[in-house]
Each structure stands twice: as C-alpha cells, then as structure tokens.
PDB file of C-alpha atoms in Angstrom:
ATOM      1  CA  MET A  23       0.080  -0.142  -0.301  1.00 87.00           C
ATOM      2  CA  THR A  24       1.321   3.614  -0.286  1.00 88.00           C
ATOM      3  CA  THR A  25       0.081   6.750  -0.598  1.00 85.00           C
ATOM      4  CA  GLY A  26      -0.170   9.495  -3.062  1.00 82.00           C
ATOM      5  CA  THR A  27       0.921  13.617  -2.449  1.00 79.00           C
ATOM      6  CA  ASP A  28      -2.337  13.979  -2.938  1.00 81.00           C
ATOM      7  CA  GLY A  29      -3.338  11.872  -0.332  1.00 83.00           C
ATOM      8  CA  THR A  30      -5.255   8.910  -2.406  1.00 87.00           C
ATOM      9  CA  ILE A  31      -3.774   5.202  -1.365  1.00 89.00           C
ATOM     10  CA  THR A  32      -3.100   2.674  -4.444  1.00 89.00           C
ATOM     11  CA  PHE A  33      -2.824  -1.366  -3.434  1.00 89.00           C
ATOM     12  CA  TRP A  34       0.028  -3.551  -5.179  1.00 88.00           C
ATOM     13  CA  GLU A  35      -0.957  -6.850  -5.700  1.00 84.00           C
ATOM     14  CA  SER A  36       2.869  -8.493  -4.811  1.00 78.00           C
ATOM     15  CA  LEU A  37       2.780 -11.480  -7.302  1.00 74.00           C
ATOM     16  CA  THR A  38       1.067 -10.173 -10.613  1.00 73.00           C
ATOM     17  CA  GLY A  39       1.672  -5.230 -10.095  1.00 74.00           C
ATOM     18  CA  HIS A  40      -1.514  -4.686 -10.934  1.00 81.00           C
ATOM     19  CA  ARG A  41      -2.598  -1.458  -9.176  1.00 84.00           C
ATOM     20  CA  TYR A  42      -5.399  -0.496  -6.915  1.00 87.00           C
ATOM     21  CA  ILE A  43      -6.981   2.257  -5.813  1.00 87.00           C
ATOM     22  CA  HIS A  44      -8.926   3.161  -3.130  1.00 88.00           C
ATOM     23  CA  GLN A  45     -13.090   4.437  -2.674  1.00 85.00           C
ATOM     24  CA  PRO A  46     -13.498   4.589   1.169  1.00 82.00           C
ATOM     25  CA  ILE A  47     -17.588   4.125   2.049  1.00 83.00           C
ATOM     26  CA  ASN A  48     -19.059   5.842   4.731  1.00 80.00           C
ATOM     27  CA  PRO A  49     -21.228   4.067   5.956  1.00 75.00           C
ATOM     28  CA  ASP A  50     -22.874   7.100   7.378  1.00 76.00           C
ATOM     29  CA  ASP A  51     -24.141   8.492   4.269  1.00 77.00           C
ATOM     30  CA  PRO A  52     -28.003   8.401   3.255  1.00 79.00           C
ATOM     31  CA  PRO A  53     -29.157   4.553   1.967  1.00 77.00           C
ATOM     32  CA  LEU A  54     -30.231   7.190  -2.115  1.00 77.00           C
ATOM     33  CA  VAL A  55     -26.277   8.214  -2.208  1.00 77.00           C
ATOM     34  CA  PRO A  56     -24.424   5.725  -4.190  1.00 80.00           C
ATOM     35  CA  GLN A  57     -21.610   3.975  -3.113  1.00 79.00           C
ATOM     36  CA  PRO A  58     -18.904   2.272  -5.366  1.00 80.00           C
ATOM     37  CA  LYS A  59     -18.083  -0.364  -5.695  1.00 83.00           C
ATOM     38  CA  PRO A  60     -14.287  -1.988  -4.181  1.00 81.00           C
ATOM     39  CA  SER A  61     -12.457  -2.821  -8.023  1.00 83.00           C
ATOM     40  CA  TYR A  62     -10.038  -4.891  -5.502  1.00 85.00           C
ATOM     41  CA  PRO A  63     -10.400  -8.557  -3.917  1.00 87.00           C
ATOM     42  CA  TYR A  64      -8.843  -7.781  -0.141  1.00 89.00           C
ATOM     43  CA  ARG A  65     -11.935  -7.710   2.095  1.00 89.00           C
ATOM     44  CA  THR A  66      -9.782  -6.727   6.095  1.00 92.00           C
ATOM     45  CA  ILE A  67      -7.306  -5.569   6.950  1.00 92.00           C
ATOM     46  CA  GLY A  68      -5.595  -6.281  10.241  1.00 93.00           C
ATOM     47  CA  CYS A  69      -2.394  -3.955  10.450  1.00 92.00           C
ATOM     48  CA  LEU A  70       0.012  -2.181   8.045  1.00 92.00           C
ATOM     49  CA  PHE A  71       3.544  -2.274   8.331  1.00 89.00           C
ATOM     50  CA  ASN A  72       7.485  -1.723   6.581  1.00 85.00           C
ATOM     51  CA  ASP A  73      10.872  -2.128   7.695  1.00 79.00           C
ATOM     52  CA  LYS A  74      10.658   0.733  10.252  1.00 83.00           C
ATOM     53  CA  ALA A  75       6.810  -0.003  11.864  1.00 87.00           C
ATOM     54  CA  PHE A  76       4.152  -1.665  12.395  1.00 91.00           C
ATOM     55  CA  LEU A  77       0.825   0.010  13.446  1.00 91.00           C
ATOM     56  CA  ALA A  78      -2.242  -2.231  14.592  1.00 93.00           C
ATOM     57  CA  ASN A  79      -6.480  -1.911  12.968  1.00 93.00           C
ATOM     58  CA  CYS A  80      -7.948  -1.021  15.449  1.00 93.00           C
ATOM     59  CA  GLN A  81     -11.005   0.728  13.959  1.00 91.00           C
ATOM     60  CA  PRO A  82     -14.187  -0.309  14.604  1.00 90.00           C
ATOM     61  CA  SER A  83     -14.683  -2.663  11.905  1.00 89.00           C
ATOM     62  CA  ASP A  84     -11.633  -3.922   9.618  1.00 90.00           C
ATOM     63  CA  ALA A  85     -13.487  -4.251   5.775  1.00 90.00           C
ATOM     64  CA  VAL A  86     -11.291  -2.377   3.612  1.00 90.00           C
ATOM     65  CA  GLU A  87     -14.120  -0.949   2.484  1.00 88.00           C
ATOM     66  CA  LEU A  88     -14.446   0.962   5.631  1.00 88.00           C
ATOM     67  CA  CYS A  89     -10.922   1.813   6.276  1.00 90.00           C
ATOM     68  CA  VAL A  90      -9.985   5.114   7.454  1.00 90.00           C
ATOM     69  CA  PHE A  91      -5.989   4.618   6.190  1.00 90.00           C
ATOM     70  CA  ASP A  92      -5.450   8.336   8.462  1.00 90.00           C
ATOM     71  CA  LEU A  93      -1.520   6.305  10.172  1.00 89.00           C
ATOM     72  CA  ARG A  94      -1.719   9.360  12.380  1.00 89.00           C
ATOM     73  CA  ASP A  95      -4.871   9.194  13.713  1.00 91.00           C
ATOM     74  CA  GLN A  96      -4.032   7.191  16.576  1.00 90.00           C
ATOM     75  CA  SER A  97      -7.441   6.074  17.550  1.00 92.00           C
ATOM     76  CA  ARG A  98      -7.814   4.558  14.150  1.00 92.00           C
ATOM     77  CA  TRP A  99      -3.808   2.784  13.653  1.00 93.00           C
ATOM     78  CA  LYS A 100      -1.838   2.107  16.786  1.00 92.00           C
ATOM     79  CA  ALA A 101       2.110   2.028  16.265  1.00 90.00           C
ATOM     80  CA  MET A 102       4.032  -0.717  17.866  1.00 89.00           C
ATOM     81  CA  SER A 103       7.340   1.624  19.825  1.00 87.00           C
ATOM     82  CA  GLU A 104      10.151   1.901  17.685  1.00 82.00           C
ATOM     83  CA  GLU A 105      12.190  -0.062  19.666  1.00 83.00           C
ATOM     84  CA  ALA A 106      10.942  -3.511  18.626  1.00 81.00           C
ATOM     85  CA  VAL A 107      10.644  -2.509  15.596  1.00 79.00           C
ATOM     86  CA  ARG A 108      14.180  -1.535  15.297  1.00 78.00           C
ATOM     87  CA  SER A 109      14.871  -5.422  17.868  1.00 77.00           C
ATOM     88  CA  VAL A 110      13.566  -6.989  15.556  1.00 73.00           C
ATOM     89  CA  CYS A 111      14.826  -5.667  11.647  1.00 67.00           C
ATOM     90  CA  ALA A 112      18.144  -3.580  12.933  1.00 62.00           C
ATOM     91  CA  PRO A 113      21.424  -5.047  11.517  1.00 62.00           C
ATOM     92  CA  GLY A 114      21.779  -8.982  12.762  1.00 58.00           C
ATOM     93  CA  SER A 115      19.203  -9.387  14.363  1.00 55.00           C
ATOM     94  CA  THR A 116      18.103 -12.644  11.917  1.00 53.00           C
ATOM     95  CA  THR A 117      21.823 -13.645  12.155  1.00 55.00           C
ATOM     96  CA  SER A 118      21.133 -17.039  13.967  1.00 60.00           C
ATOM     97  CA  LEU A 119      18.351 -17.848  11.543  1.00 62.00           C
ATOM     98  CA  PRO A 120      20.165 -20.657   9.285  1.00 70.00           C
ATOM     99  CA  PRO A 121      21.129 -19.509   5.953  1.00 73.00           C
ATOM    100  CA  PHE A 122      18.714 -19.779   3.180  1.00 74.00           C
ATOM    101  CA  PRO A 123      20.955 -22.430   0.601  1.00 79.00           C
ATOM    102  CA  PRO A 124      21.848 -21.481  -3.455  1.00 84.00           C
ATOM    103  CA  LEU A 125      19.465 -22.322  -5.653  1.00 83.00           C
ATOM    104  CA  CYS A 126      21.521 -24.441  -8.645  1.00 86.00           C
ATOM    105  CA  ALA A 127      21.445 -22.321 -11.244  1.00 85.00           C
ATOM    106  CA  PRO A 128      19.150 -24.131 -14.692  1.00 85.00           C
ATOM    107  CA  ILE A 129      21.194 -27.014 -16.557  1.00 87.00           C
ATOM    108  CA  VAL A 130      18.094 -27.285 -19.270  1.00 88.00           C
ATOM    109  CA  ASP A 131      19.234 -26.136 -22.545  1.00 91.00           C
ATOM    110  CA  ALA A 132      15.176 -24.558 -22.575  1.00 92.00           C
ATOM    111  CA  ALA A 133      15.109 -24.162 -26.811  1.00 94.00           C
ATOM    112  CA  SER A 134      17.423 -26.997 -27.178  1.00 95.00           C
ATOM    113  CA  SER A 135      15.152 -28.811 -25.286  1.00 95.00           C
ATOM    114  CA  SER A 136      11.563 -27.909 -26.595  1.00 96.00           C
ATOM    115  CA  ASN A 137      13.467 -28.128 -30.462  1.00 96.00           C
ATOM    116  CA  ALA A 138      14.400 -31.403 -30.023  1.00 96.00           C
ATOM    117  CA  LEU A 139      10.871 -32.633 -28.035  1.00 96.00           C
ATOM    118  CA  GLU A 140       9.445 -31.134 -30.462  1.00 96.00           C
ATOM    119  CA  LEU A 141      10.529 -33.024 -33.384  1.00 97.00           C
ATOM    120  CA  GLU A 142       9.750 -35.885 -31.469  1.00 97.00           C
ATOM    121  CA  MET A 143       5.703 -35.731 -31.276  1.00 97.00           C
ATOM    122  CA  ARG A 144       6.362 -34.500 -35.137  1.00 97.00           C
ATOM    123  CA  TYR A 145       7.201 -38.596 -34.624  1.00 97.00           C
ATOM    124  CA  LEU A 146       5.145 -39.530 -32.734  1.00 97.00           C
ATOM    125  CA  VAL A 147       1.948 -37.975 -34.454  1.00 97.00           C
ATOM    126  CA  SER A 148       3.253 -38.432 -37.916  1.00 96.00           C
ATOM    127  CA  GLU A 149       3.328 -42.088 -37.264  1.00 96.00           C
ATOM    128  CA  HIS A 150       0.584 -43.385 -35.043  1.00 96.00           C
ATOM    129  CA  ARG A 151      -1.078 -41.280 -38.222  1.00 95.00           C
ATOM    130  CA  LYS A 152       0.520 -43.122 -40.703  1.00 95.00           C
ATOM    131  CA  ASP A 153      -1.489 -46.166 -38.509  1.00 95.00           C
ATOM    132  CA  LEU A 154      -4.667 -45.004 -39.369  1.00 94.00           C
ATOM    133  CA  GLY A 155      -4.119 -44.900 -43.291  1.00 94.00           C
ATOM    134  CA  LEU A 156      -4.102 -40.806 -42.530  1.00 94.00           C
ATOM    135  CA  ALA A 157      -0.881 -39.041 -44.769  1.00 94.00           C
ATOM    136  CA  THR A 158       0.245 -36.171 -41.980  1.00 94.00           C
ATOM    137  CA  VAL A 159       0.737 -32.924 -43.907  1.00 95.00           C
ATOM    138  CA  TRP A 160       2.916 -30.218 -41.389  1.00 96.00           C
ATOM    139  CA  ASP A 161       2.022 -26.273 -41.485  1.00 95.00           C
ATOM    140  CA  ASP A 162       5.001 -24.823 -40.292  1.00 95.00           C
ATOM    141  CA  HIS A 163       3.344 -21.383 -39.952  1.00 95.00           C
ATOM    142  CA  LEU A 164       0.095 -22.550 -38.281  1.00 95.00           C
ATOM    143  CA  SER A 165       3.006 -24.124 -35.528  1.00 95.00           C
ATOM    144  CA  TYR A 166       5.281 -20.973 -35.634  1.00 95.00           C
ATOM    145  CA  LEU A 167       1.581 -18.408 -34.710  1.00 94.00           C
ATOM    146  CA  LEU A 168       1.823 -21.420 -31.199  1.00 95.00           C
ATOM    147  CA  SER A 169       4.649 -19.819 -29.764  1.00 94.00           C
ATOM    148  CA  PRO A 170       3.030 -16.721 -28.712  1.00 93.00           C
ATOM    149  CA  ALA A 171       0.467 -18.406 -26.500  1.00 94.00           C
ATOM    150  CA  LEU A 172       1.984 -21.041 -25.563  1.00 95.00           C
ATOM    151  CA  SER A 173       4.355 -18.678 -23.261  1.00 93.00           C
ATOM    152  CA  ALA A 174       1.810 -16.472 -22.283  1.00 92.00           C
ATOM    153  CA  TYR A 175      -0.045 -19.467 -21.104  1.00 93.00           C
ATOM    154  CA  GLU A 176       3.194 -20.469 -18.834  1.00 93.00           C
ATOM    155  CA  LEU A 177       3.167 -16.256 -18.061  1.00 90.00           C
ATOM    156  CA  GLU A 178      -0.534 -16.775 -16.577  1.00 88.00           C
ATOM    157  CA  ARG A 179       0.686 -20.232 -14.891  1.00 86.00           C
ATOM    158  CA  SER A 180       3.629 -18.492 -13.175  1.00 85.00           C
ATOM    159  CA  THR A 181       1.822 -15.233 -12.214  1.00 82.00           C
ATOM    160  CA  GLY A 182      -1.528 -15.487 -12.545  1.00 79.00           C
ATOM    161  CA  VAL A 183      -1.197 -12.744 -15.367  1.00 79.00           C
ATOM    162  CA  SER A 184      -3.164 -13.627 -18.960  1.00 81.00           C
ATOM    163  CA  CYS A 185      -2.158 -11.149 -21.727  1.00 83.00           C
ATOM    164  CA  GLY A 186      -2.178 -11.706 -26.018  1.00 80.00           C
ATOM    165  CA  ASN A 187      -5.074 -13.468 -25.942  1.00 83.00           C
ATOM    166  CA  GLU A 188      -6.262 -11.354 -28.505  1.00 85.00           C
ATOM    167  CA  GLU A 189      -3.568 -10.840 -30.778  1.00 87.00           C
ATOM    168  CA  PHE A 190      -3.381 -14.570 -30.695  1.00 89.00           C
ATOM    169  CA  GLN A 191      -6.983 -15.108 -31.999  1.00 90.00           C
ATOM    170  CA  ASP A 192      -6.507 -12.509 -34.097  1.00 91.00           C
ATOM    171  CA  ALA A 193      -2.879 -14.495 -35.974  1.00 91.00           C
ATOM    172  CA  VAL A 194      -5.080 -17.905 -36.031  1.00 92.00           C
ATOM    173  CA  ARG A 195      -8.498 -16.170 -38.704  1.00 91.00           C
ATOM    174  CA  ARG A 196      -5.432 -14.266 -40.710  1.00 91.00           C
ATOM    175  CA  ALA A 197      -3.785 -18.017 -41.281  1.00 92.00           C
ATOM    176  CA  VAL A 198      -7.182 -19.612 -41.598  1.00 91.00           C
ATOM    177  CA  PRO A 199      -8.829 -19.414 -44.794  1.00 89.00           C
ATOM    178  CA  ASP A 200     -12.895 -19.087 -45.396  1.00 89.00           C
ATOM    179  CA  GLY A 201     -14.380 -21.804 -44.905  1.00 89.00           C
ATOM    180  CA  HIS A 202     -11.818 -24.023 -42.775  1.00 92.00           C
ATOM    181  CA  THR A 203     -11.834 -24.969 -39.118  1.00 93.00           C
ATOM    182  CA  PHE A 204     -10.012 -24.387 -36.909  1.00 95.00           C
ATOM    183  CA  LYS A 205      -9.000 -26.163 -33.905  1.00 95.00           C
ATOM    184  CA  GLY A 206      -6.038 -26.051 -31.248  1.00 95.00           C
ATOM    185  CA  PHE A 207      -5.225 -27.582 -27.321  1.00 96.00           C
ATOM    186  CA  PRO A 208      -3.502 -27.153 -25.219  1.00 96.00           C
ATOM    187  CA  ILE A 209      -0.832 -29.331 -22.026  1.00 96.00           C
ATOM    188  CA  HIS A 210       1.270 -29.110 -19.422  1.00 95.00           C
ATOM    189  CA  PHE A 211       3.694 -31.494 -18.573  1.00 95.00           C
ATOM    190  CA  LEU A 212       6.316 -31.158 -15.799  1.00 92.00           C
ATOM    191  CA  HIS A 213       8.733 -33.760 -17.741  1.00 93.00           C
ATOM    192  CA  ARG A 214      10.645 -33.642 -21.073  1.00 93.00           C
ATOM    193  CA  ASN A 215       9.793 -37.250 -22.311  1.00 95.00           C
ATOM    194  CA  ALA A 216       7.535 -37.720 -25.318  1.00 95.00           C
ATOM    195  CA  ARG A 217       6.417 -40.904 -25.402  1.00 96.00           C
ATOM    196  CA  ARG A 218       4.535 -40.490 -22.385  1.00 96.00           C
ATOM    197  CA  ALA A 219       2.964 -36.579 -22.687  1.00 96.00           C
ATOM    198  CA  PHE A 220       1.677 -38.278 -26.315  1.00 96.00           C
ATOM    199  CA  ALA A 221      -0.215 -41.052 -24.311  1.00 96.00           C
ATOM    200  CA  THR A 222      -1.951 -39.465 -21.950  1.00 96.00           C
ATOM    201  CA  CYS A 223      -1.890 -36.274 -24.828  1.00 95.00           C
ATOM    202  CA  LEU A 224      -4.805 -39.220 -26.481  1.00 95.00           C
ATOM    203  CA  ARG A 225      -6.450 -39.907 -23.646  1.00 95.00           C
ATOM    204  CA  SER A 226      -8.319 -36.389 -24.278  1.00 95.00           C
ATOM    205  CA  PRO A 227     -11.024 -36.794 -26.529  1.00 95.00           C
ATOM    206  CA  PHE A 228     -10.344 -33.344 -27.866  1.00 95.00           C
ATOM    207  CA  CYS A 229      -6.448 -33.874 -28.444  1.00 95.00           C
ATOM    208  CA  ASP A 230      -7.548 -37.072 -30.094  1.00 95.00           C
ATOM    209  CA  GLU A 231      -9.665 -35.679 -32.447  1.00 95.00           C
ATOM    210  CA  ILE A 232      -7.255 -32.828 -33.677  1.00 95.00           C
ATOM    211  CA  VAL A 233      -4.284 -35.801 -33.840  1.00 96.00           C
ATOM    212  CA  CYS A 234      -6.703 -37.714 -35.445  1.00 95.00           C
ATOM    213  CA  CYS A 235      -8.418 -35.511 -37.748  1.00 93.00           C
ATOM    214  CA  ARG A 236     -10.557 -35.787 -41.389  1.00 90.00           C
ATOM    215  CA  GLY A 237     -11.622 -33.362 -43.979  1.00 87.00           C
ATOM    216  CA  ASP A 238      -9.734 -32.083 -47.446  1.00 90.00           C
ATOM    217  CA  HIS A 239      -6.546 -30.156 -46.803  1.00 92.00           C
ATOM    218  CA  VAL A 240      -5.907 -30.603 -43.087  1.00 94.00           C
ATOM    219  CA  ARG A 241      -3.192 -29.611 -42.207  1.00 95.00           C
ATOM    220  CA  ILE A 242      -1.267 -30.334 -38.647  1.00 96.00           C
ATOM    221  CA  ALA A 243       0.147 -28.107 -36.268  1.00 96.00           C
ATOM    222  CA  VAL A 244       2.578 -29.008 -32.979  1.00 97.00           C
ATOM    223  CA  ARG A 245       4.609 -26.159 -31.446  1.00 97.00           C
ATOM    224  CA  VAL A 246       6.672 -27.659 -27.124  1.00 97.00           C
ATOM    225  CA  ARG A 247       8.091 -24.880 -24.569  1.00 96.00           C
ATOM    226  CA  VAL A 248      10.191 -25.904 -22.752  1.00 96.00           C
ATOM    227  CA  PHE A 249      10.369 -23.225 -19.361  1.00 95.00           C
ATOM    228  CA  SER A 250      13.706 -23.973 -17.580  1.00 93.00           C
ATOM    229  CA  TYR A 251      14.081 -22.614 -13.776  1.00 91.00           C
ATOM    230  CA  PRO A 252      16.673 -22.445 -11.264  1.00 89.00           C
ATOM    231  CA  GLU A 253      16.825 -26.369  -9.463  1.00 86.00           C
ATOM    232  CA  SER A 254      16.882 -28.448 -12.738  1.00 83.00           C
ATOM    233  CA  ALA A 255      13.177 -28.141 -12.589  1.00 89.00           C
ATOM    234  CA  CYS A 256      11.198 -28.505 -15.930  1.00 92.00           C
ATOM    235  CA  ALA A 257       7.678 -26.535 -17.664  1.00 93.00           C
ATOM    236  CA  VAL A 258       6.881 -27.920 -21.100  1.00 96.00           C
ATOM    237  CA  TRP A 259       3.958 -26.628 -23.188  1.00 96.00           C
ATOM    238  CA  VAL A 260       1.826 -28.795 -26.017  1.00 97.00           C
ATOM    239  CA  MET A 261       0.381 -27.941 -28.234  1.00 97.00           C
ATOM    240  CA  PHE A 262      -1.787 -29.534 -31.225  1.00 97.00           C
ATOM    241  CA  ALA A 263      -3.986 -28.315 -33.330  1.00 96.00           C
ATOM    242  CA  CYS A 264      -4.859 -28.059 -37.254  1.00 95.00           C
ATOM    243  CA  LYS A 265      -7.007 -26.611 -39.851  1.00 94.00           C
ATOM    244  CA  TYR A 266      -9.697 -28.423 -42.265  1.00 93.00           C
ATOM    245  CA  ARG A 267     -12.387 -27.306 -45.213  1.00 88.00           C
ATOM    246  CA  SER A 268     -15.254 -30.020 -43.053  1.00 73.00           C
ATOM    247  CA  VAL A 269     -16.576 -32.681 -45.271  1.00 66.00           C
ATOM    248  CA  LEU A 270     -20.010 -33.157 -45.364  1.00 58.00           C
TER     249      LEU A 270
END
C-alpha cells in the first residue's frame, strides 16, 4: 500500500503488480447515496507494516472499504514502539537464523530441449496417423503462430497475469482460410518424456480429434515450449492444432 501526495491510497498486488485505487465507503451516508464498488479483491486489513513501522488496525471494522487510512490518527491505527521494531529489523538481528541454501542454476537448455521434444512429437503424430491410414501435412506457419500462446499460458500459470489472447486469436483468423475450421489443444507437463506426454494427450478426446483429423486440406501443427527454472525444474507446454475444410 502506498499513499499519494494528494492522499490517494493505492493497493499493490505483489504477485502481479496490479494497482487498485482505494475508494472508501462512508457508512453514515443515507441509503440513497450511491457508493463506489471496490475493484480490489481484498476484504479485510488487520495491520500495516514496513521495515520501520508496524501499525495495528483498531477501527470498529476491519473491512477495507470502510477503513480510513489516516495513519497519524492513533484512534484508528495503533503503532508498535520504535524500539520493538528496531530490535526485529536492525542489521544483524537475524544472524541466528540458518541461511537459505542456494538454488542451483538451471542446466536445461530451453531452446534446444523445445526443438528436440517438438521433433519427437512430430514423429509420434506422423506415425500415429500413418497407422490410421492418414497422411500428415505439416503447417510450419501455423506451428509458428502457436509459440506466443504457449508463452502466455506459462506466464498466466506462474504469475496469474493473462495477456496476448486477442493477438493470438487475430493471428489464427488470418492464417485460417474462409470455409476452414481451426482446432487447438494446449497441455502442460512437468517432464520431458515425449512418448509419455503423447500417450497422455491421446487420452483427451479433444486432442485425439485433432491428431486424427480427417477432411479436405487437413494441415497439422504442433509446438513445444520448455521453460527452465532453478534446480533443473522445467515446465513443458505442448499445443496440437489443425485446420481443415469439413467434408459433409
């Protein structure tokens, strides 16, 4: 939470960086007076603190929309003694705590792993369709268009921020001719075993429908993105897609 020079109270969501302006509600207003609807997800507030101060909320209600954030008003915000705060936050005060073990840097090459896993997926799809008596024609341009979607999925998974969906949909519309149908199936894994991942994908009727697509001018696409993290952890996103003209 920050206070502007004009007294505006801004809440900051630490995980996403989203900002919310506090619009207080006056409970003493008549019922007919319109009240603002809070845009923030927060419901109650019990205290405020930083590295120099700790203030307890002692107002009649701890509902955020009813709170007055005049921190100098001791009837609303009870401050902890400065000595107590300094005893906790002073330099060297936490030396008794064991140090956190360092994390090992990722050793997975995300780019090469993505390419290798994608080649394996292409081979598995081609062989699966061959067993069904179906030819496979790859659409490299459509595969390329799937890349930003997978990056957006991982961003949303790790941070909760969703972005780029409109641009992806617009790019797909441009790549799919009139009279054709587009289908896509994204899926997330925590391993890099292509055969195991492909077997899991085929259990989904949506993915099976794409991989085994029949029709006129069928084009298949697949894109794999590996995101590496410390301690050799990785997130793997695979997206299968197809475009085709339906045969009635």
